[in-house]
């Protein structure tokens, strides 16, 4: 189980880069997908699946597990990469992403592959589902923790705010919300498309405890999760990130929101990530 | 004739089901009207108020169901199906989760509230969703039995009910089998297929038609999806013509479901009694039913007309 391990920050950094490499390879092989937002949240996935979550890849339906819901379902590649690296299914299967008959659908499907908790992809719904999971845990007096990752552009969808109102109303302190604040969505800047700021104020006004950190700082992510665990209210962790993080030409480039690397770009990206991985 | 509101019996059924600890009921601030308040009285800890936020209600239902709960989510049909249709598609139907969307205030007999609150399209939009079962009980007894039946079903389901008191045409303790239509009266000249309170109109119409020398068969289709094609085809193979009657738009509802079945299996003359592609309006329920062509007389006229189409090429 992931949570039982001691903390090895270097190991987690390498795992995050390994996950990034999978993302590049998978989306490149598929010829489509969403690598930009996958790379921006790779560090979070390494921390979650190799340190924070109580889970058992050999027993995906284990009753005592924590639950992770990927509300920004378009970054399915990073979820699949983290699940495969954790041992839920063979790493080789990653290259079947988006191909006919594959369990690795373009957007996540519950239980397919094992380890995917909810079906998402239509933005704005994962937080409501997470509230349902958290409420069920409270009803059953279980200590399950529920984690949900939202995109920043996704917050333009009103259902998120309905869900936050509910999370706060029912004191769902077993719920931790991550917001991948990379400032970019398909049409460009989130602030130019439909502004989200002042984000922390809005979240606080909805009754959430807010922690804002560098979303690529492994230690800070871990610390924020620890704070969330002891919070009496639901917690929102704003992960200030760089879209495309880890690959120079993809960083802060909205073009890579919804397109994969061409063969030459793929080679370049993998080379950069290999170097990055050995630098830790 | 004794009358009762389906929603009152839905409330009774939920209160009975409250003894089952896995059952959770969600409300979007209309529990007094939908009668989920009866559940709240006996199991307040498993009655979850969502507020006026139907999209969130469906998402929360999805999460609860994924964690092993049997979830009933109720509000008025316009909001239960229309406001959150895509949430139902993504969070309930696609992952095939154990959520029962039970809606009240279907059809034009909602009355005074007017078109904004009269669901006339709900069967059409819910029927189009893969994995979704669609149920429309004929009266309050059947609503009770259907509630019990869907509680035992593992998977998504939509059930529609009216607001007003409808005549009781089935008896207390009636059995409800999902996917099974019931032949209520045998006849040879025309098949009258009804759902919801229009089943009563079909029964009345059959009685009057008999006096005019026309023998009508009456079928209650209380499960619209999956449709009991076998029962319907067996009847039309005998009568050779059909009238469908529903308190719903003629587009996409029972009439369409029956037409799809017949055109592929046994092309048969059919007339659809229902709301003719329009919104409703405020008014007395009885007057509205008359104005929008949903009375026993409308079924009779349709039956006489459709009989005239038999055998024509």
PDB file of N, CA and C in Angstrom, chain B residues 149-211:
ATOM      1  N   UNK B 149     -40.230  -2.641  -6.509  1.00  0.00           N
ATOM      2  CA  UNK B 149     -39.524  -3.425  -7.535  1.00  0.00           C
ATOM      3  C   UNK B 149     -38.210  -2.770  -7.944  1.00  0.00           C
ATOM      4  N   UNK B 150     -38.225  -1.446  -8.109  1.00  0.00           N
ATOM      5  CA  UNK B 150     -36.983  -0.801  -8.568  1.00  0.00           C
ATOM      6  C   UNK B 150     -35.936  -0.737  -7.455  1.00  0.00           C
ATOM      7  N   UNK B 151     -36.394  -0.821  -6.205  1.00  0.00           N
ATOM      8  CA  UNK B 151     -35.434  -0.847  -5.093  1.00  0.00           C
ATOM      9  C   UNK B 151     -34.591  -2.122  -5.148  1.00  0.00           C
ATOM     10  N   UNK B 152     -35.147  -3.172  -5.727  1.00  0.00           N
ATOM     11  CA  UNK B 152     -34.433  -4.449  -5.833  1.00  0.00           C
ATOM     12  C   UNK B 152     -33.603  -4.551  -7.104  1.00  0.00           C
ATOM     13  N   UNK B 153     -33.805  -3.598  -7.987  1.00  0.00           N
ATOM     14  CA  UNK B 153     -33.095  -3.603  -9.260  1.00  0.00           C
ATOM     15  C   UNK B 153     -31.702  -3.020  -9.037  1.00  0.00           C
ATOM     16  N   UNK B 154     -30.674  -3.648  -9.602  1.00  0.00           N
ATOM     17  CA  UNK B 154     -29.328  -3.064  -9.505  1.00  0.00           C
ATOM     18  C   UNK B 154     -29.073  -2.293 -10.788  1.00  0.00           C
ATOM     19  N   UNK B 155     -29.124  -0.969 -10.723  1.00  0.00           N
ATOM     20  CA  UNK B 155     -28.848  -0.185 -11.915  1.00  0.00           C
ATOM     21  C   UNK B 155     -29.753   1.011 -12.046  1.00  0.00           C
ATOM     22  N   UNK B 156     -29.535   1.800 -13.092  1.00  0.00           N
ATOM     23  CA  UNK B 156     -30.273   3.043 -13.255  1.00  0.00           C
ATOM     24  C   UNK B 156     -31.725   2.826 -13.653  1.00  0.00           C
ATOM     25  N   UNK B 157     -32.582   3.718 -13.207  1.00  0.00           N
ATOM     26  CA  UNK B 157     -34.003   3.632 -13.525  1.00  0.00           C
ATOM     27  C   UNK B 157     -34.628   5.008 -13.413  1.00  0.00           C
ATOM     28  N   UNK B 158     -35.559   5.291 -14.301  1.00  0.00           N
ATOM     29  CA  UNK B 158     -36.349   6.514 -14.198  1.00  0.00           C
ATOM     30  C   UNK B 158     -37.810   6.133 -14.028  1.00  0.00           C
ATOM     31  N   UNK B 159     -38.470   6.717 -13.031  1.00  0.00           N
ATOM     32  CA  UNK B 159     -39.902   6.471 -12.855  1.00  0.00           C
ATOM     33  C   UNK B 159     -40.638   7.810 -12.824  1.00  0.00           C
ATOM     34  N   UNK B 160     -41.709   7.890 -13.613  1.00  0.00           N
ATOM     35  CA  UNK B 160     -42.486   9.147 -13.682  1.00  0.00           C
ATOM     36  C   UNK B 160     -43.854   8.954 -13.039  1.00  0.00           C
ATOM     37  N   UNK B 161     -44.290   9.991 -12.365  1.00  0.00           N
ATOM     38  CA  UNK B 161     -45.610   9.956 -11.724  1.00  0.00           C
ATOM     39  C   UNK B 161     -46.284  11.308 -11.886  1.00  0.00           C
ATOM     40  N   UNK B 162     -47.592  11.310 -11.652  1.00  0.00           N
ATOM     41  CA  UNK B 162     -48.340  12.562 -11.762  1.00  0.00           C
ATOM     42  C   UNK B 162     -48.394  13.294 -10.434  1.00  0.00           C
ATOM     43  N   UNK B 163     -49.042  14.447 -10.467  1.00  0.00           N
ATOM     44  CA  UNK B 163     -49.248  15.219  -9.242  1.00  0.00           C
ATOM     45  C   UNK B 163     -50.622  14.934  -8.645  1.00  0.00           C
ATOM     46  N   UNK B 164     -51.633  14.894  -9.544  1.00  0.00           N
ATOM     47  CA  UNK B 164     -53.023  14.851  -9.107  1.00  0.00           C
ATOM     48  C   UNK B 164     -53.439  13.456  -8.629  1.00  0.00           C
ATOM     49  N   UNK B 165     -54.617  13.377  -8.056  1.00  0.00           N
ATOM     50  CA  UNK B 165     -55.203  12.085  -7.690  1.00  0.00           C
ATOM     51  C   UNK B 165     -55.702  11.413  -8.966  1.00  0.00           C
ATOM     52  N   UNK B 166     -55.313  10.188  -9.167  1.00  0.00           N
ATOM     53  CA  UNK B 166     -55.780   9.406 -10.318  1.00  0.00           C
ATOM     54  C   UNK B 166     -56.687   8.283  -9.807  1.00  0.00           C
ATOM     55  N   UNK B 167     -57.654   7.841 -10.616  1.00  0.00           N
ATOM     56  CA  UNK B 167     -58.489   6.705 -10.200  1.00  0.00           C
ATOM     57  C   UNK B 167     -57.617   5.457  -9.979  1.00  0.00           C
ATOM     58  N   UNK B 168     -57.983   4.681  -8.973  1.00  0.00           N
ATOM     59  CA  UNK B 168     -57.261   3.424  -8.729  1.00  0.00           C
ATOM     60  C   UNK B 168     -57.844   2.357  -9.647  1.00  0.00           C
ATOM     61  N   UNK B 169     -57.024   1.846 -10.546  1.00  0.00           N
ATOM     62  CA  UNK B 169     -57.521   0.811 -11.460  1.00  0.00           C
ATOM     63  C   UNK B 169     -56.930  -0.553 -11.141  1.00  0.00           C
ATOM     64  N   UNK B 170     -55.900  -0.574 -10.321  1.00  0.00           N
ATOM     65  CA  UNK B 170     -55.369  -1.864  -9.873  1.00  0.00           C
ATOM     66  C   UNK B 170     -55.667  -1.979  -8.383  1.00  0.00           C
ATOM     67  N   UNK B 171     -55.502  -3.175  -7.857  1.00  0.00           N
ATOM     68  CA  UNK B 171     -55.829  -3.346  -6.445  1.00  0.00           C
ATOM     69  C   UNK B 171     -54.572  -3.243  -5.587  1.00  0.00           C
ATOM     70  N   UNK B 172     -54.796  -3.020  -4.304  1.00  0.00           N
ATOM     71  CA  UNK B 172     -53.693  -2.949  -3.361  1.00  0.00           C
ATOM     72  C   UNK B 172     -52.951  -4.284  -3.417  1.00  0.00           C
ATOM     73  N   UNK B 173     -51.641  -4.205  -3.383  1.00  0.00           N
ATOM     74  CA  UNK B 173     -50.857  -5.440  -3.416  1.00  0.00           C
ATOM     75  C   UNK B 173     -50.655  -5.968  -4.823  1.00  0.00           C
ATOM     76  N   UNK B 174     -50.966  -5.145  -5.845  1.00  0.00           N
ATOM     77  CA  UNK B 174     -50.753  -5.557  -7.235  1.00  0.00           C
ATOM     78  C   UNK B 174     -49.268  -5.899  -7.430  1.00  0.00           C
ATOM     79  N   UNK B 175     -49.018  -6.906  -8.239  1.00  0.00           N
ATOM     80  CA  UNK B 175     -47.619  -7.296  -8.487  1.00  0.00           C
ATOM     81  C   UNK B 175     -47.060  -6.416  -9.594  1.00  0.00           C
ATOM     82  N   UNK B 176     -45.811  -6.045  -9.474  1.00  0.00           N
ATOM     83  CA  UNK B 176     -45.201  -5.241 -10.529  1.00  0.00           C
ATOM     84  C   UNK B 176     -43.955  -5.938 -11.041  1.00  0.00           C
ATOM     85  N   UNK B 177     -43.997  -6.286 -12.302  1.00  0.00           N
ATOM     86  CA  UNK B 177     -42.838  -6.929 -12.904  1.00  0.00           C
ATOM     87  C   UNK B 177     -42.249  -5.970 -13.939  1.00  0.00           C
ATOM     88  N   UNK B 178     -41.012  -5.547 -13.706  1.00  0.00           N
ATOM     89  CA  UNK B 178     -40.378  -4.593 -14.622  1.00  0.00           C
ATOM     90  C   UNK B 178     -40.278  -5.225 -16.016  1.00  0.00           C
ATOM     91  N   UNK B 179     -40.721  -4.483 -17.023  1.00  0.00           N
ATOM     92  CA  UNK B 179     -40.613  -4.966 -18.403  1.00  0.00           C
ATOM     93  C   UNK B 179     -41.805  -5.771 -18.880  1.00  0.00           C
ATOM     94  N   UNK B 180     -42.838  -5.863 -18.029  1.00  0.00           N
ATOM     95  CA  UNK B 180     -43.993  -6.678 -18.399  1.00  0.00           C
ATOM     96  C   UNK B 180     -45.238  -5.793 -18.538  1.00  0.00           C
ATOM     97  N   UNK B 181     -45.843  -5.830 -19.715  1.00  0.00           N
ATOM     98  CA  UNK B 181     -47.098  -5.097 -19.919  1.00  0.00           C
ATOM     99  C   UNK B 181     -48.260  -5.988 -19.496  1.00  0.00           C
ATOM    100  N   UNK B 182     -49.384  -5.358 -19.143  1.00  0.00           N
ATOM    101  CA  UNK B 182     -50.537  -6.146 -18.679  1.00  0.00           C
ATOM    102  C   UNK B 182     -51.725  -5.936 -19.608  1.00  0.00           C
ATOM    103  N   UNK B 183     -52.286  -7.047 -20.097  1.00  0.00           N
ATOM    104  CA  UNK B 183     -53.513  -6.956 -20.886  1.00  0.00           C
ATOM    105  C   UNK B 183     -54.663  -6.871 -19.881  1.00  0.00           C
ATOM    106  N   UNK B 184     -55.358  -5.718 -19.876  1.00  0.00           N
ATOM    107  CA  UNK B 184     -56.404  -5.493 -18.879  1.00  0.00           C
ATOM    108  C   UNK B 184     -57.779  -5.900 -19.386  1.00  0.00           C
ATOM    109  N   UNK B 185     -57.900  -5.973 -20.703  1.00  0.00           N
ATOM    110  CA  UNK B 185     -59.200  -6.308 -21.288  1.00  0.00           C
ATOM    111  C   UNK B 185     -58.935  -6.927 -22.660  1.00  0.00           C
ATOM    112  N   UNK B 186     -59.611  -7.967 -22.970  1.00  0.00           N
ATOM    113  CA  UNK B 186     -59.413  -8.618 -24.263  1.00  0.00           C
ATOM    114  C   UNK B 186     -60.385  -8.072 -25.295  1.00  0.00           C
ATOM    115  N   UNK B 187     -59.906  -7.966 -26.535  1.00  0.00           N
ATOM    116  CA  UNK B 187     -60.759  -7.479 -27.621  1.00  0.00           C
ATOM    117  C   UNK B 187     -60.149  -7.851 -28.955  1.00  0.00           C
ATOM    118  N   UNK B 188     -60.900  -7.645 -30.028  1.00  0.00           N
ATOM    119  CA  UNK B 188     -60.459  -8.117 -31.341  1.00  0.00           C
ATOM    120  C   UNK B 188     -60.300  -7.029 -32.405  1.00  0.00           C
ATOM    121  N   UNK B 189     -60.937  -5.857 -32.211  1.00  0.00           N
ATOM    122  CA  UNK B 189     -60.987  -4.870 -33.292  1.00  0.00           C
ATOM    123  C   UNK B 189     -59.888  -3.810 -33.245  1.00  0.00           C
ATOM    124  N   UNK B 190     -59.438  -3.465 -32.054  1.00  0.00           N
ATOM    125  CA  UNK B 190     -58.415  -2.430 -31.907  1.00  0.00           C
ATOM    126  C   UNK B 190     -57.686  -2.641 -30.577  1.00  0.00           C
ATOM    127  N   UNK B 191     -56.372  -2.302 -30.576  1.00  0.00           N
ATOM    128  CA  UNK B 191     -55.604  -2.371 -29.328  1.00  0.00           C
ATOM    129  C   UNK B 191     -55.397  -0.962 -28.796  1.00  0.00           C
ATOM    130  N   UNK B 192     -55.814  -0.729 -27.560  1.00  0.00           N
ATOM    131  CA  UNK B 192     -55.588   0.559 -26.912  1.00  0.00           C
ATOM    132  C   UNK B 192     -54.444   0.389 -25.919  1.00  0.00           C
ATOM    133  N   UNK B 193     -53.328   1.076 -26.185  1.00  0.00           N
ATOM    134  CA  UNK B 193     -52.158   0.941 -25.309  1.00  0.00           C
ATOM    135  C   UNK B 193     -51.985   2.242 -24.540  1.00  0.00           C
ATOM    136  N   UNK B 194     -52.078   2.159 -23.234  1.00  0.00           N
ATOM    137  CA  UNK B 194     -51.950   3.363 -22.426  1.00  0.00           C
ATOM    138  C   UNK B 194     -50.808   3.263 -21.443  1.00  0.00           C
ATOM    139  N   UNK B 195     -50.404   4.444 -20.933  1.00  0.00           N
ATOM    140  CA  UNK B 195     -49.452   4.478 -19.826  1.00  0.00           C
ATOM    141  C   UNK B 195     -49.870   5.593 -18.885  1.00  0.00           C
ATOM    142  N   UNK B 196     -49.508   5.454 -17.610  1.00  0.00           N
ATOM    143  CA  UNK B 196     -49.882   6.462 -16.620  1.00  0.00           C
ATOM    144  C   UNK B 196     -51.393   6.563 -16.496  1.00  0.00           C
ATOM    145  N   UNK B 197     -51.892   7.757 -16.226  1.00  0.00           N
ATOM    146  CA  UNK B 197     -53.337   7.889 -16.003  1.00  0.00           C
ATOM    147  C   UNK B 197     -54.142   7.688 -17.288  1.00  0.00           C
ATOM    148  N   UNK B 198     -53.479   7.643 -18.458  1.00  0.00           N
ATOM    149  CA  UNK B 198     -54.210   7.403 -19.708  1.00  0.00           C
ATOM    150  C   UNK B 198     -54.666   5.946 -19.830  1.00  0.00           C
ATOM    151  N   UNK B 199     -54.150   5.074 -18.977  1.00  0.00           N
ATOM    152  CA  UNK B 199     -54.647   3.684 -18.974  1.00  0.00           C
ATOM    153  C   UNK B 199     -56.124   3.693 -18.599  1.00  0.00           C
ATOM    154  N   UNK B 200     -56.467   4.529 -17.628  1.00  0.00           N
ATOM    155  CA  UNK B 200     -57.871   4.642 -17.203  1.00  0.00           C
ATOM    156  C   UNK B 200     -58.745   5.106 -18.375  1.00  0.00           C
ATOM    157  N   UNK B 201     -58.254   6.065 -19.138  1.00  0.00           N
ATOM    158  CA  UNK B 201     -59.009   6.550 -20.305  1.00  0.00           C
ATOM    159  C   UNK B 201     -59.203   5.430 -21.322  1.00  0.00           C
ATOM    160  N   UNK B 202     -58.204   4.583 -21.467  1.00  0.00           N
ATOM    161  CA  UNK B 202     -58.310   3.455 -22.406  1.00  0.00           C
ATOM    162  C   UNK B 202     -59.370   2.464 -21.936  1.00  0.00           C
ATOM    163  N   UNK B 203     -59.395   2.226 -20.623  1.00  0.00           N
ATOM    164  CA  UNK B 203     -60.400   1.301 -20.081  1.00  0.00           C
ATOM    165  C   UNK B 203     -61.806   1.860 -20.313  1.00  0.00           C
ATOM    166  N   UNK B 204     -61.969   3.145 -19.992  1.00  0.00           N
ATOM    167  CA  UNK B 204     -63.283   3.783 -20.183  1.00  0.00           C
ATOM    168  C   UNK B 204     -63.679   3.767 -21.665  1.00  0.00           C
ATOM    169  N   UNK B 205     -62.709   4.081 -22.511  1.00  0.00           N
ATOM    170  CA  UNK B 205     -62.976   4.116 -23.958  1.00  0.00           C
ATOM    171  C   UNK B 205     -63.427   2.741 -24.441  1.00  0.00           C
ATOM    172  N   UNK B 206     -62.763   1.696 -23.943  1.00  0.00           N
ATOM    173  CA  UNK B 206     -63.111   0.332 -24.366  1.00  0.00           C
ATOM    174  C   UNK B 206     -64.552   0.005 -24.000  1.00  0.00           C
ATOM    175  N   UNK B 207     -64.984   0.458 -22.821  1.00  0.00           N
ATOM    176  CA  UNK B 207     -66.354   0.221 -22.376  1.00  0.00           C
ATOM    177  C   UNK B 207     -67.365   0.888 -23.312  1.00  0.00           C
ATOM    178  N   UNK B 208     -67.081   2.127 -23.680  1.00  0.00           N
ATOM    179  CA  UNK B 208     -68.003   2.871 -24.556  1.00  0.00           C
ATOM    180  C   UNK B 208     -67.968   2.298 -25.975  1.00  0.00           C
ATOM    181  N   UNK B 209     -66.781   1.948 -26.444  1.00  0.00           N
ATOM    182  CA  UNK B 209     -66.649   1.366 -27.792  1.00  0.00           C
ATOM    183  C   UNK B 209     -67.464   0.073 -27.901  1.00  0.00           C
ATOM    184  N   UNK B 210     -67.461  -0.679 -26.815  1.00  0.00           N
ATOM    185  CA  UNK B 210     -68.194  -1.945 -26.809  1.00  0.00           C
ATOM    186  C   UNK B 210     -69.690  -1.711 -27.086  1.00  0.00           C
ATOM    187  N   UNK B 211     -70.197  -0.625 -26.478  1.00  0.00           N
ATOM    188  CA  UNK B 211     -71.603  -0.290 -26.702  1.00  0.00           C
ATOM    189  C   UNK B 211     -71.869   0.034 -28.172  1.00  0.00           C
TER     190      UNK B 211
END
